[in-house]
PDB file of C-alpha atoms in Angstrom:
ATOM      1  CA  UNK A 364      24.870  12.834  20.215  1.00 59.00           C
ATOM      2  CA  UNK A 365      26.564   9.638  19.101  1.00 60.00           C
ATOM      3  CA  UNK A 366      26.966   7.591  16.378  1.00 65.00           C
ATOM      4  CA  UNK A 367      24.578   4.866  18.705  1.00 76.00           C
ATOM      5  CA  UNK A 368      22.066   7.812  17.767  1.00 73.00           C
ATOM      6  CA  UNK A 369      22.035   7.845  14.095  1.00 75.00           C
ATOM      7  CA  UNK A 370      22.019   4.049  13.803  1.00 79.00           C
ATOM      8  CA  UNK A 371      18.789   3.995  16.271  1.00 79.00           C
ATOM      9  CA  UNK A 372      17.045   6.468  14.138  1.00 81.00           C
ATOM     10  CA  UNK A 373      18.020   5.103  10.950  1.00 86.00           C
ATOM     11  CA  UNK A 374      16.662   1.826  12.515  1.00 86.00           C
ATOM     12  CA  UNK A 375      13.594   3.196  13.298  1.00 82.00           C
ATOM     13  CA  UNK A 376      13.139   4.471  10.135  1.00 81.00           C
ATOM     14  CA  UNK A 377      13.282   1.351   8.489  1.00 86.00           C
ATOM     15  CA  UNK A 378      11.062  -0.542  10.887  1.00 84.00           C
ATOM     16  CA  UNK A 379       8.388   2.133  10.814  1.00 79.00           C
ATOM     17  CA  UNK A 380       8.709   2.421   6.681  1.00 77.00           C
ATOM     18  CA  UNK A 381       8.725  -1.490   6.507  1.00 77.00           C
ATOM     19  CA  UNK A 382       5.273  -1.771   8.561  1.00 72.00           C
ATOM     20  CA  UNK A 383       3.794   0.953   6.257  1.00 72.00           C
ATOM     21  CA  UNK A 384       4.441  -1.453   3.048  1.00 79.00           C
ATOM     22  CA  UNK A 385       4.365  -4.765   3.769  1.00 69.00           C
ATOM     23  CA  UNK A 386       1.047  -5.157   3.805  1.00 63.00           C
ATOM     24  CA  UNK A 387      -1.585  -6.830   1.042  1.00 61.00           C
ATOM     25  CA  UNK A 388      -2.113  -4.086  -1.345  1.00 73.00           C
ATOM     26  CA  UNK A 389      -2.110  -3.042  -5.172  1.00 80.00           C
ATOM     27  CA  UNK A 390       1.267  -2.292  -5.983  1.00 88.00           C
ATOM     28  CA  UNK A 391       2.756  -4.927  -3.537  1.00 86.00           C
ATOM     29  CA  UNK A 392       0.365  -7.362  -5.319  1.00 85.00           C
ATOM     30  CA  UNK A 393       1.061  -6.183  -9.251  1.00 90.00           C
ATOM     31  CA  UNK A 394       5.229  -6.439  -8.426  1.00 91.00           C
ATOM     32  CA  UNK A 395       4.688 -10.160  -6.931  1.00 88.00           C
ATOM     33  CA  UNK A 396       2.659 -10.612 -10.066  1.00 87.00           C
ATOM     34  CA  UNK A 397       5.634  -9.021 -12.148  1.00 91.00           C
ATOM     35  CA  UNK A 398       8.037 -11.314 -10.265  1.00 91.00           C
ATOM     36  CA  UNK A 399       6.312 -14.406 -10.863  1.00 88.00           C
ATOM     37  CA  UNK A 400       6.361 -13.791 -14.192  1.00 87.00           C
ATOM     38  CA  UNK A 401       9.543 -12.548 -14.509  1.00 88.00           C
ATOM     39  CA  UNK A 402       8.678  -9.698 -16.872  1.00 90.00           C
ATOM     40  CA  UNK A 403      10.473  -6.001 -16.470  1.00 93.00           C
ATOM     41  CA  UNK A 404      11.182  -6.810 -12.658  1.00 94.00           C
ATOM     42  CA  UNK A 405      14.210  -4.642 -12.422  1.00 95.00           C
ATOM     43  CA  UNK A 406      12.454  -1.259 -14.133  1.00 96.00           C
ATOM     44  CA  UNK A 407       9.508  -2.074 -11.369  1.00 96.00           C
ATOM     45  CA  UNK A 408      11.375  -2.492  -8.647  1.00 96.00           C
ATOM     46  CA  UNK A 409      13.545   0.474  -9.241  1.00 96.00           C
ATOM     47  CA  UNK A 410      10.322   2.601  -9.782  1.00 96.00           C
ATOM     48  CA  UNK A 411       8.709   1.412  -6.559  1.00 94.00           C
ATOM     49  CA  UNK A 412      11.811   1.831  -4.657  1.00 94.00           C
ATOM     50  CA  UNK A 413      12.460   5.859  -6.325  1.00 95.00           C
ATOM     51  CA  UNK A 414       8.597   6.472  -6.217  1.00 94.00           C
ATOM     52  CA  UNK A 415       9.239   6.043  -2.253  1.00 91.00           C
ATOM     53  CA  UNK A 416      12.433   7.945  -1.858  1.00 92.00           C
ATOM     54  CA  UNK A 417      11.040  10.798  -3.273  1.00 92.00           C
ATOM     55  CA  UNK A 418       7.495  10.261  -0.962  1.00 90.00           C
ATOM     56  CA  UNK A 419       9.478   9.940   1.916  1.00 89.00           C
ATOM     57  CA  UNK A 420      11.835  12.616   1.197  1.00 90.00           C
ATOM     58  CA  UNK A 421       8.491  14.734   1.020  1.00 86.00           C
ATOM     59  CA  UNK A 422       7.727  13.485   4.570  1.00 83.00           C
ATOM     60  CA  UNK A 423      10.728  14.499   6.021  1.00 84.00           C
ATOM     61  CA  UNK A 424      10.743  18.162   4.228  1.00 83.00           C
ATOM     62  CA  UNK A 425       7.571  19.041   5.576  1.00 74.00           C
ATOM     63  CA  UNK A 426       5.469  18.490   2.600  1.00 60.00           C
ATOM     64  CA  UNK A 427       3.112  15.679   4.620  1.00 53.00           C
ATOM     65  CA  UNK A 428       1.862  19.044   6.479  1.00 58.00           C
ATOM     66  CA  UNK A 429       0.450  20.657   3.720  1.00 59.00           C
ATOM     67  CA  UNK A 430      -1.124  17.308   2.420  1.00 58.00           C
ATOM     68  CA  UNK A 431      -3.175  17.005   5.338  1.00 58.00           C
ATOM     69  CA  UNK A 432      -4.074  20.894   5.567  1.00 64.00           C
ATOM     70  CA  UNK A 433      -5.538  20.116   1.975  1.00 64.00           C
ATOM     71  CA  UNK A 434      -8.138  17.799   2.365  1.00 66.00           C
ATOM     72  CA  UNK A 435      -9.860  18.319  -0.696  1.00 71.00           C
ATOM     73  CA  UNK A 436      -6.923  16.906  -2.587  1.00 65.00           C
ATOM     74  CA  UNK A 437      -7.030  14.031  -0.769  1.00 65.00           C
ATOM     75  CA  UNK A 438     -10.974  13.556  -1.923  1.00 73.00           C
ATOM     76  CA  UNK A 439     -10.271  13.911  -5.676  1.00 74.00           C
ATOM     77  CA  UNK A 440      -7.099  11.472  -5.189  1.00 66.00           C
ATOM     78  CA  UNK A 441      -8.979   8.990  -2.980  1.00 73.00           C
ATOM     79  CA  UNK A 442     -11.990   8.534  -6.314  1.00 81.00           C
ATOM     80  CA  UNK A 443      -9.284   8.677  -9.048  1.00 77.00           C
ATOM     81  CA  UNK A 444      -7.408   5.690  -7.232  1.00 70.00           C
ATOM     82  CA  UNK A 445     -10.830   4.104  -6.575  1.00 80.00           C
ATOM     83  CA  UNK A 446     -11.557   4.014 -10.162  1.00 83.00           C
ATOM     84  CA  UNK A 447      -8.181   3.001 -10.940  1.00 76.00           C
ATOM     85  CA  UNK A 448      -8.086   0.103  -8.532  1.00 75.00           C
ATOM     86  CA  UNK A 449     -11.734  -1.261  -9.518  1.00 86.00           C
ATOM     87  CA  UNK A 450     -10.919  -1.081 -13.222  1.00 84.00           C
ATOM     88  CA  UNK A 451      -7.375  -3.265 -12.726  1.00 77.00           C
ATOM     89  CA  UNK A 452      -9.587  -5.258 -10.508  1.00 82.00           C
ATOM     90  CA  UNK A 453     -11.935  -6.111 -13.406  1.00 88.00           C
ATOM     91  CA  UNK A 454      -8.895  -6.560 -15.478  1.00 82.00           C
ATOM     92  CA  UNK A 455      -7.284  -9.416 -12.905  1.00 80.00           C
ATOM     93  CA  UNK A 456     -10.665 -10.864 -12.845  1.00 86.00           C
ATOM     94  CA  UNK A 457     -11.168 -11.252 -16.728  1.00 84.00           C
ATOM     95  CA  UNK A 458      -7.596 -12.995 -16.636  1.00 77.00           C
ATOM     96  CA  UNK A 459      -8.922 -15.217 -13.569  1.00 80.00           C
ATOM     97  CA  UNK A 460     -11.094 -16.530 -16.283  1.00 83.00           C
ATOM     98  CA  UNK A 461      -8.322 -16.820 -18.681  1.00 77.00           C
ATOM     99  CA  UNK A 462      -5.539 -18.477 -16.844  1.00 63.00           C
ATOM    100  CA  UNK A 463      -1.884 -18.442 -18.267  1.00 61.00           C
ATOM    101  CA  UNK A 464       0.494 -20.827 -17.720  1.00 55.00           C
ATOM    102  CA  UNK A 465       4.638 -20.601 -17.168  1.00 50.00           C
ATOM    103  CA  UNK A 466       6.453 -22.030 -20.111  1.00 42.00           C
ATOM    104  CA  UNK A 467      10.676 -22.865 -20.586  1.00 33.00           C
ATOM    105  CA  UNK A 468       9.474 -19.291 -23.067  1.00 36.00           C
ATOM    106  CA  UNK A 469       8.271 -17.221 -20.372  1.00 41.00           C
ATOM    107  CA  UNK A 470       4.798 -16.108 -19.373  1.00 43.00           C
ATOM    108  CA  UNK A 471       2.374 -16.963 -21.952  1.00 43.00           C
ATOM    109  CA  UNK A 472      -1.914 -16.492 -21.982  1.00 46.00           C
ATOM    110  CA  UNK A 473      -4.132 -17.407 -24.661  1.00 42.00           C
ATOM    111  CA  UNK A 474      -2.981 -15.136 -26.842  1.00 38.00           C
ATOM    112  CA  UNK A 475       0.628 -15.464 -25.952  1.00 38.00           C
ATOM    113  CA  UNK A 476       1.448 -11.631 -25.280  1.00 45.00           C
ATOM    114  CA  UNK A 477       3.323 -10.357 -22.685  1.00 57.00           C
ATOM    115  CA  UNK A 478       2.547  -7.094 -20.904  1.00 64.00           C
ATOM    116  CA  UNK A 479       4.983  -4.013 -22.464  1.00 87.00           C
ATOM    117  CA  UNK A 480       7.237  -2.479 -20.619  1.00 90.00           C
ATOM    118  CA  UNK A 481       5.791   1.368 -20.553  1.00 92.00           C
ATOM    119  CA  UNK A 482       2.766  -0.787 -19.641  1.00 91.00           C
ATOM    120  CA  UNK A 483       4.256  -2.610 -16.900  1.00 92.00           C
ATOM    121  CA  UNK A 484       5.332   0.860 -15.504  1.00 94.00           C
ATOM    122  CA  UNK A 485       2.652   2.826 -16.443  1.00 93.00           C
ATOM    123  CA  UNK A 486       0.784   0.683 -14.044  1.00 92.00           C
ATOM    124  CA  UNK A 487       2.660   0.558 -11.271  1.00 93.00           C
ATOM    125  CA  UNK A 488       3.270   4.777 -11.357  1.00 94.00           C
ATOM    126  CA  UNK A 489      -0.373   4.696 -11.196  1.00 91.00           C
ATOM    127  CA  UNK A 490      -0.629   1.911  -8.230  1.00 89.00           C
ATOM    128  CA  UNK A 491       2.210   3.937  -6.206  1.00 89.00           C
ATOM    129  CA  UNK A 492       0.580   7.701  -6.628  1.00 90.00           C
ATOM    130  CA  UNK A 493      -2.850   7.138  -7.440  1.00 85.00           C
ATOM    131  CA  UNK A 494      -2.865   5.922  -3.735  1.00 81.00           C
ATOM    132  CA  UNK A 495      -4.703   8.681  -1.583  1.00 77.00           C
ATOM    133  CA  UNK A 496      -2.886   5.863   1.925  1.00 76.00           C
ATOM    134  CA  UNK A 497       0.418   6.849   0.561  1.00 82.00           C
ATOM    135  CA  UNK A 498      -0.186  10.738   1.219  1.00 79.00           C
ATOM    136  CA  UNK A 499      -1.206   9.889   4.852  1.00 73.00           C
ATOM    137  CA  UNK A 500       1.647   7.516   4.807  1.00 75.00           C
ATOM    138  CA  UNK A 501       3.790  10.334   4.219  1.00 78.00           C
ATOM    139  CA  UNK A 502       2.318  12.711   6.684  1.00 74.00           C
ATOM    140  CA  UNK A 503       2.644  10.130   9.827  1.00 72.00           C
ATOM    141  CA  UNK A 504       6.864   9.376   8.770  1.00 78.00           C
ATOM    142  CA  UNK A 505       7.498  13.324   8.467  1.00 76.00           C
ATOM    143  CA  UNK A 506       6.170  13.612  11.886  1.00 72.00           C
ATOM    144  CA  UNK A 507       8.128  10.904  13.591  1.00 74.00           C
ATOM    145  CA  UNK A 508      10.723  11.871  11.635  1.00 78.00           C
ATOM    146  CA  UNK A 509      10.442  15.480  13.204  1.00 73.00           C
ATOM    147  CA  UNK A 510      10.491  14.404  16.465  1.00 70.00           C
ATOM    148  CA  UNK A 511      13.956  12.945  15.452  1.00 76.00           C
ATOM    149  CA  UNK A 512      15.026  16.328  15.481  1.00 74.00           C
ATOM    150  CA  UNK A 513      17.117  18.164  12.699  1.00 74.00           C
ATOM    151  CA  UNK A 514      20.201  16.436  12.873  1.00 79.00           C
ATOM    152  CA  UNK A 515      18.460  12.934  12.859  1.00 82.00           C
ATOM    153  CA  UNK A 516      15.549  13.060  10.991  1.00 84.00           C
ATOM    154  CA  UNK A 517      17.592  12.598   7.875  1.00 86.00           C
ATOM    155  CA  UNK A 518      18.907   9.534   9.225  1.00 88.00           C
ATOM    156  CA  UNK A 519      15.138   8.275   9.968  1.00 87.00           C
ATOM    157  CA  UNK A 520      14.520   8.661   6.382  1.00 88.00           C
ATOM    158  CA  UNK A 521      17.405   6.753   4.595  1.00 91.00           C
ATOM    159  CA  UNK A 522      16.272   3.936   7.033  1.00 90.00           C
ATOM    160  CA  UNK A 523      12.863   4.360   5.664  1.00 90.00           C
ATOM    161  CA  UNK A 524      14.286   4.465   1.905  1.00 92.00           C
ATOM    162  CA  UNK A 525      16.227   1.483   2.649  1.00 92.00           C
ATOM    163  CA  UNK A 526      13.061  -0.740   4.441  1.00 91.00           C
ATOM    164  CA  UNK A 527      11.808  -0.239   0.846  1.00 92.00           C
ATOM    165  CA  UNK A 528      14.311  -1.040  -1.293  1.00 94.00           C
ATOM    166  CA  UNK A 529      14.991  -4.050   0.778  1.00 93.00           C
ATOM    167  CA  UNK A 530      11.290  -4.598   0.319  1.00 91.00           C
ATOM    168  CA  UNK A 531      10.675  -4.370  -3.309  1.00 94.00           C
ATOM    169  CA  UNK A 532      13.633  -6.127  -3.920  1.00 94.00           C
ATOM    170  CA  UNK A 533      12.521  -9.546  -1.962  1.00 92.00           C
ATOM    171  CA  UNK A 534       9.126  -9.521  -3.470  1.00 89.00           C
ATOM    172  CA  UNK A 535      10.220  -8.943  -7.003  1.00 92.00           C
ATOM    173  CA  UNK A 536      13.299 -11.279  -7.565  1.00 94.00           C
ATOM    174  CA  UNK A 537      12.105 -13.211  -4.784  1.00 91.00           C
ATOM    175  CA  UNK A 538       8.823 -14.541  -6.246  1.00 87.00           C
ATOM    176  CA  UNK A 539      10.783 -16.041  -8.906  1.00 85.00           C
ATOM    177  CA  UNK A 540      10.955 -19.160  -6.294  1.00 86.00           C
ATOM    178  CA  UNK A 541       7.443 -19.491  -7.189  1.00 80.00           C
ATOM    179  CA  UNK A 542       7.518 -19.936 -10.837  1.00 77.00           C
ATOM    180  CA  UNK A 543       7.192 -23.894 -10.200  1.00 78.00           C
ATOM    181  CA  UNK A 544       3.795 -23.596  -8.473  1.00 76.00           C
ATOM    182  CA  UNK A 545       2.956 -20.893 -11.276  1.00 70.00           C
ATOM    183  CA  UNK A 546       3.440 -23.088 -14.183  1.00 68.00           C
ATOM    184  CA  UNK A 547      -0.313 -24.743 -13.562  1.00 76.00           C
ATOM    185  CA  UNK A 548      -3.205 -22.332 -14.906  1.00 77.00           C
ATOM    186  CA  UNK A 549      -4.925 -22.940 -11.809  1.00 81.00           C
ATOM    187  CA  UNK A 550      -2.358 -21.242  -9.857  1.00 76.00           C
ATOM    188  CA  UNK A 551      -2.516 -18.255 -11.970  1.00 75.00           C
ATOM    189  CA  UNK A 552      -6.960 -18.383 -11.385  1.00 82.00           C
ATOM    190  CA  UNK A 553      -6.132 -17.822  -7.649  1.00 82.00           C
ATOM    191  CA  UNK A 554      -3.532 -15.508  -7.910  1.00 77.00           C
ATOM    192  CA  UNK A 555      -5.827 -13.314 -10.437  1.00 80.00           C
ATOM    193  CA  UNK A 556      -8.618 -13.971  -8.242  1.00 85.00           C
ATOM    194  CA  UNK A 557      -7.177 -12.638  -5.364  1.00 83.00           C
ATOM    195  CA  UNK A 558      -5.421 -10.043  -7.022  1.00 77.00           C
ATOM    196  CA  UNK A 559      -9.114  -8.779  -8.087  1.00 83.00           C
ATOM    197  CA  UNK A 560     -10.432  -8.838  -4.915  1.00 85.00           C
ATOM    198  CA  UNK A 561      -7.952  -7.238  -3.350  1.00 78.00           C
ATOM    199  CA  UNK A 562      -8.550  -4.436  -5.769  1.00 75.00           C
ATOM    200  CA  UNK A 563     -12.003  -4.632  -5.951  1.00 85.00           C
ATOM    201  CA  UNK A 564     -12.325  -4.158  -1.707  1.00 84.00           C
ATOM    202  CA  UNK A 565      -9.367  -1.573  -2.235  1.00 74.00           C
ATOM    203  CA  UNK A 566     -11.414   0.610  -4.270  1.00 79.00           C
ATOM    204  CA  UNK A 567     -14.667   0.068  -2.631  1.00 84.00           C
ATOM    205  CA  UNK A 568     -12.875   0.923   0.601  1.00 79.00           C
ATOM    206  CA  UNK A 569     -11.771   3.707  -0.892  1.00 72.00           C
ATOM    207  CA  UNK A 570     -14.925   5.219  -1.922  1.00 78.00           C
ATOM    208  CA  UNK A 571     -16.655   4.239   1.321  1.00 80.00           C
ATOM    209  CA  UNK A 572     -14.137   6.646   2.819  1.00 66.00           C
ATOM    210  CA  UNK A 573     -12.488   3.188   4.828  1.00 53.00           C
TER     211      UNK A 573
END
């Protein structure tokens, strides 16, 4: 075994880890949200980024084994997260009504409040576990990264920790290059909009069993 070996595994780590999360979903869509509006990006990113560590140190311990020898877990997390989803769905949609704008101040709606930050990560520690996907998530990387083998599998993991971090990070500080476009209400209707259906299907997808 070379060192041609642990760069191929760490590699594949990241590439399989990277096509697990960048994908539409909830908590990819609330930290773009975050991002745009520049509120608590750093605390989100960081949680997103440790939330997945520790999931993906799970996966390669083993731990995605017992997940999926537990089904009925799996049930009760897939209607908590359903419920969670439609709810912040309604929520995106009420503000789809209300569109905020981007001021030289910050983020602003009608009533000129910005979201807190236990708030801000309240929500996404809800987004990132409340997710019944992220449990199967972890079961398919802890058995690629089995087939690694002992000595790599370790290696397939920090690639898979580092796919996210790279992630999170270009979505959060990166959607600051679309504060211009944000600055119209009508930009923040879409967003919102989409943002609720997203959730909305999410949930209902959820439920359905999809």
């Amino acid at each position: 075994m070379n060192h041609t070996d642990f760069f191929h595994s760490a590699g594949l780590g990241m590439a399989t880890g990277l096509a697990l999360i960048v994908a539409i979903g909830a908590q990819n869509a609330f930290v773009l949200r975050q991002g745009i509006r520049g509120e608590h990006i750093v605390p989100v990113v960081a949680v997103c980024a440790l939330s997945d560590a520790v999931l993906i140190a799970a996966g390669v311990l083993g731990t995605g084994a017992l997940i999926t020898a537990a089904p009925a877990a799996v049930v009760v997390l897939r209607y908590v997260g359903a419920a969670f989803l439609v709810t912040y769905g309604i929520m995106a949609a009420r503000r789809a009504l209300r569109p905020q704008s981007l001021t030289s101040e910050g983020p602003v709606n009608d009533a000129g409040a910005k979201r807190g930050l236990a708030a801000a990560v309240t929500t996404v520690l809800a987004l990132t576990w409340l997710n019944p996907h992220v449990y199967l998530d972890i079961a398919l990387l802890g058995s690629i990264a089995s087939a690694q083998g002992a000595q790599l599998q370790w290696w397939f993991g920090a690639g898979a920790m580092l796919g996210s971090i790279v992630w999170f990070a270009t979505l959060g500080f990166g959607a600051r290059f679309l504060r211009g476009f944000f600055a119209r209400p009508l930009s923040w209707r879409f967003l919102d909009g989409g943002i609720s259906v997203t959730m909305v299907a999410l949930g209902t997808g959820l439920v359905l069993g999809a």
